[in-house]
Amino acid sequence: MGILSFIHALLFLLVLRVSQVIHASERHIKLDSVVPRKIATADADFFTHSAFRALIGADQPTAFGVMKVGEAEFPALNDQGVSYAVLQFPSGSLNQPHLHPEAGELLFLLTGSLEVGFIDVNDVLRIQTLEAGDVFVFPKGLVHYQYNYGQESAFAISAFGDADARTVLSPWSVFSSNTRDDNIAKSFQTDASNVRKMIAD
């Protein structure tokens, strides 16, 4: 067997192996997609969730409101790795500091403006002001918040990288960051002077 035959044989084995990997990946995608594992038969109604219809034409809320849809509300999301929320922010409202342990969050601001922020792994507060049409990502497991400082209501939708994106309220963790006292005060339903006292203690 010459060197050329050896190279051809090696290339053949490499191509064969790569095609097996590609085929296995395609098979895996086909097995994990479309219909959740435990559903033998499903019609189009199973894949439709209508709870958000209540938001169309509804009055503006007077306080921050969130409507979530995860696999508990919408079983078709089981094993799909995605869930969704609609966030409504009247002027001056806060979605208090919280985190999602198993999911990143992708927020799309449809109307109004929001101040958003998260505390990174180095305890640095990352703040951004969003305008309608902006998209912002909150990395998985990091404490974050959204606040409407504007005079107009804000409306956003968030997608999560988990079918059951748990929310853990964690306002105490913001004391080690540079989060503004007025945001912390709103979270604890107190005033900024009390926040400064809590931080000093």
Short mmCIF file of C-alpha atoms in Angstrom, two decimals:
data_model
loop_
_atom_site.label_atom_id
_atom_site.label_comp_id
_atom_site.label_asym_id
_atom_site.label_seq_id
_atom_site.Cartn_x
_atom_site.Cartn_y
_atom_site.Cartn_z
CA MET A 1 0.00 0.00 0.00
CA GLY A 2 1.58 3.24 -1.12
CA ILE A 3 1.40 6.57 0.68
CA LEU A 4 -1.27 7.79 -1.77
CA SER A 5 -3.49 4.76 -1.08
CA PHE A 6 -3.00 5.26 2.65
CA ILE A 7 -4.06 8.95 2.37
CA HIS A 8 -7.10 7.95 0.29
CA ALA A 9 -8.09 5.35 2.87
CA LEU A 10 -7.62 7.87 5.69
CA LEU A 11 -9.69 10.49 3.86
CA PHE A 12 -12.40 7.89 3.18
CA LEU A 13 -12.58 7.00 6.88
CA LEU A 14 -12.65 10.68 7.83
CA VAL A 15 -15.49 11.43 5.40
CA LEU A 16 -17.36 8.37 6.64
CA ARG A 17 -16.97 9.49 10.26
CA VAL A 18 -18.03 13.09 9.51
CA SER A 19 -21.11 11.87 7.65
CA GLN A 20 -22.02 9.66 10.63
CA VAL A 21 -21.72 12.66 12.98
CA ILE A 22 -23.82 14.85 10.67
CA HIS A 23 -26.42 12.10 10.29
CA ALA A 24 -26.53 11.56 14.06
CA SER A 25 -26.99 15.29 14.62
CA GLU A 26 -29.81 15.47 12.09
CA ARG A 27 -31.46 12.46 13.70
CA HIS A 28 -31.14 14.04 17.13
CA ILE A 29 -32.74 17.25 15.85
CA LYS A 30 -35.63 15.30 14.33
CA LEU A 31 -36.23 13.33 17.53
CA ASP A 32 -36.18 16.43 19.76
CA SER A 33 -38.32 18.76 17.71
CA VAL A 34 -41.93 19.59 16.93
CA VAL A 35 -44.01 17.22 19.08
CA PRO A 36 -43.12 16.82 22.79
CA ARG A 37 -42.13 13.27 23.71
CA LYS A 38 -45.21 12.38 25.77
CA ILE A 39 -47.72 13.48 23.15
CA ALA A 40 -48.74 10.65 20.82
CA THR A 41 -51.20 12.69 18.78
CA ALA A 42 -51.67 16.43 18.72
CA ASP A 43 -53.74 18.72 16.56
CA ALA A 44 -53.06 22.40 15.89
CA ASP A 45 -55.03 23.45 18.99
CA PHE A 46 -52.40 21.78 21.17
CA PHE A 47 -49.79 24.16 19.70
CA THR A 48 -51.90 27.31 20.25
CA HIS A 49 -52.05 29.36 23.45
CA SER A 50 -54.55 32.23 23.56
CA ALA A 51 -54.13 33.81 27.02
CA PHE A 52 -52.34 36.89 25.62
CA ARG A 53 -55.51 37.86 23.75
CA ALA A 54 -56.67 39.42 27.03
CA LEU A 55 -53.98 42.09 26.59
CA ILE A 56 -55.27 43.30 23.22
CA GLY A 57 -57.29 46.47 23.73
CA ALA A 58 -57.07 46.17 27.54
CA ASP A 59 -56.72 49.20 29.81
CA GLN A 60 -53.21 50.23 30.81
CA PRO A 61 -52.23 48.70 34.15
CA THR A 62 -51.60 50.99 37.14
CA ALA A 63 -48.65 48.91 38.40
CA PHE A 64 -45.99 46.73 36.79
CA GLY A 65 -47.53 43.59 35.35
CA VAL A 66 -46.22 40.42 33.79
CA MET A 67 -48.05 37.61 32.02
CA LYS A 68 -45.90 34.52 31.48
CA VAL A 69 -46.43 31.44 29.40
CA GLY A 70 -44.29 28.43 30.23
CA GLU A 71 -44.84 24.71 30.00
CA ALA A 72 -47.21 24.77 33.01
CA GLU A 73 -49.60 27.08 31.12
CA PHE A 74 -48.82 25.73 27.65
CA PRO A 75 -47.89 22.02 27.61
CA ALA A 76 -46.70 22.20 23.98
CA LEU A 77 -43.59 23.96 25.32
CA ASN A 78 -42.48 20.76 27.10
CA ASP A 79 -38.94 19.91 25.90
CA GLN A 80 -38.86 22.90 23.55
CA GLY A 81 -36.47 25.03 25.63
CA VAL A 82 -38.40 28.28 25.25
CA SER A 83 -41.00 30.34 27.11
CA TYR A 84 -42.38 33.84 26.85
CA ALA A 85 -43.59 36.79 28.91
CA VAL A 86 -45.34 40.09 28.26
CA LEU A 87 -44.21 42.94 30.53
CA GLN A 88 -46.25 46.12 31.09
CA PHE A 89 -44.63 49.14 32.75
CA PRO A 90 -46.74 52.16 33.67
CA SER A 91 -44.69 55.31 34.23
CA GLY A 92 -42.53 54.95 37.35
CA SER A 93 -42.93 51.18 37.65
CA LEU A 94 -40.17 48.69 38.43
CA ASN A 95 -39.66 45.02 37.71
CA GLN A 96 -37.65 44.51 40.87
CA PRO A 97 -34.22 42.85 40.83
CA HIS A 98 -34.52 39.14 40.13
CA LEU A 99 -32.85 36.32 38.24
CA HIS A 100 -33.71 33.27 36.18
CA PRO A 101 -31.36 30.46 37.32
CA GLU A 102 -31.73 28.25 34.24
CA ALA A 103 -32.50 30.74 31.46
CA GLY A 104 -31.20 33.75 29.65
CA GLU A 105 -33.78 36.42 28.81
CA LEU A 106 -34.11 38.32 25.54
CA LEU A 107 -36.23 41.45 26.04
CA PHE A 108 -37.74 43.31 23.06
CA LEU A 109 -39.12 46.77 23.90
CA LEU A 110 -42.17 47.52 21.76
CA THR A 111 -43.24 50.91 23.18
CA GLY A 112 -41.88 53.50 25.59
CA SER A 113 -38.45 53.53 27.17
CA LEU A 114 -36.86 51.50 29.97
CA GLU A 115 -33.75 51.59 32.05
CA VAL A 116 -32.45 48.03 32.27
CA GLY A 117 -29.49 46.62 34.10
CA PHE A 118 -27.80 43.51 35.37
CA ILE A 119 -25.01 42.74 37.80
CA ASP A 120 -22.26 40.79 36.06
CA VAL A 121 -20.10 38.06 37.58
CA ASN A 122 -17.60 40.72 38.76
CA ASP A 123 -20.35 42.62 40.67
CA VAL A 124 -20.33 45.40 38.07
CA LEU A 125 -23.73 46.94 37.30
CA ARG A 126 -24.34 47.17 33.54
CA ILE A 127 -27.06 49.77 32.80
CA GLN A 128 -28.63 50.68 29.47
CA THR A 129 -31.53 52.93 28.47
CA LEU A 130 -33.71 51.25 25.87
CA GLU A 131 -36.03 52.89 23.37
CA ALA A 132 -38.85 51.23 21.43
CA GLY A 133 -37.41 48.73 18.97
CA ASP A 134 -34.35 47.87 21.09
CA VAL A 135 -33.48 44.32 22.15
CA PHE A 136 -31.47 43.53 25.30
CA VAL A 137 -30.17 40.22 26.65
CA PHE A 138 -29.96 39.37 30.34
CA PRO A 139 -27.47 36.51 30.71
CA LYS A 140 -28.61 33.35 32.45
CA GLY A 141 -28.47 33.42 36.25
CA LEU A 142 -27.56 37.10 36.68
CA VAL A 143 -29.54 39.55 38.83
CA HIS A 144 -31.30 42.13 36.64
CA TYR A 145 -34.12 44.68 36.65
CA GLN A 146 -36.16 46.96 34.39
CA TYR A 147 -37.46 50.41 35.36
CA ASN A 148 -39.67 52.85 33.49
CA TYR A 149 -38.42 56.37 34.27
CA GLY A 150 -40.40 57.78 31.35
CA GLN A 151 -43.69 59.62 31.40
CA GLU A 152 -45.29 57.11 29.02
CA SER A 153 -46.10 53.46 29.60
CA ALA A 154 -43.68 50.88 28.25
CA PHE A 155 -44.55 47.49 26.81
CA ALA A 156 -42.05 44.66 26.25
CA ILE A 157 -41.95 40.99 25.42
CA SER A 158 -39.33 38.59 26.73
CA ALA A 159 -38.27 35.20 25.45
CA PHE A 160 -36.52 32.77 27.78
CA GLY A 161 -34.16 29.89 26.96
CA ASP A 162 -36.10 27.42 29.12
CA ALA A 163 -39.66 26.09 28.98
CA ASP A 164 -40.04 26.74 32.71
CA ALA A 165 -38.01 29.90 33.38
CA ARG A 166 -38.21 30.27 37.15
CA THR A 167 -37.99 33.78 38.59
CA VAL A 168 -36.14 34.25 41.86
CA LEU A 169 -36.61 37.64 43.50
CA SER A 170 -33.28 38.75 44.90
CA PRO A 171 -33.26 42.40 45.95
CA TRP A 172 -30.68 41.84 48.73
CA SER A 173 -27.98 40.93 46.22
CA VAL A 174 -28.07 44.44 44.77
CA PHE A 175 -26.53 45.97 47.90
CA SER A 176 -23.07 44.82 46.84
CA SER A 177 -23.38 46.58 43.46
CA ASN A 178 -23.77 50.17 42.36
CA THR A 179 -27.55 49.91 41.88
CA ARG A 180 -29.17 53.28 42.45
CA ASP A 181 -30.77 53.81 45.85
CA ASP A 182 -34.14 54.74 44.31
CA ASN A 183 -34.33 51.38 42.48
CA ILE A 184 -33.53 49.51 45.68
CA ALA A 185 -36.02 51.68 47.59
CA LYS A 186 -38.80 50.74 45.14
CA SER A 187 -37.94 47.04 45.51
CA PHE A 188 -38.26 47.25 49.29
CA GLN A 189 -41.18 49.71 49.15
CA THR A 190 -39.29 52.23 51.23
CA ASP A 191 -37.40 55.48 50.65
CA ALA A 192 -33.78 56.09 49.65
CA SER A 193 -32.73 57.22 53.15
CA ASN A 194 -33.79 53.83 54.55
CA VAL A 195 -31.85 52.10 51.80
CA ARG A 196 -28.70 54.03 52.73
CA LYS A 197 -29.25 52.95 56.33
CA MET A 198 -29.62 49.29 55.30
CA ILE A 199 -26.45 49.47 53.23
CA ALA A 200 -24.55 51.07 56.12
CA ASP A 201 -25.62 48.31 58.57
#
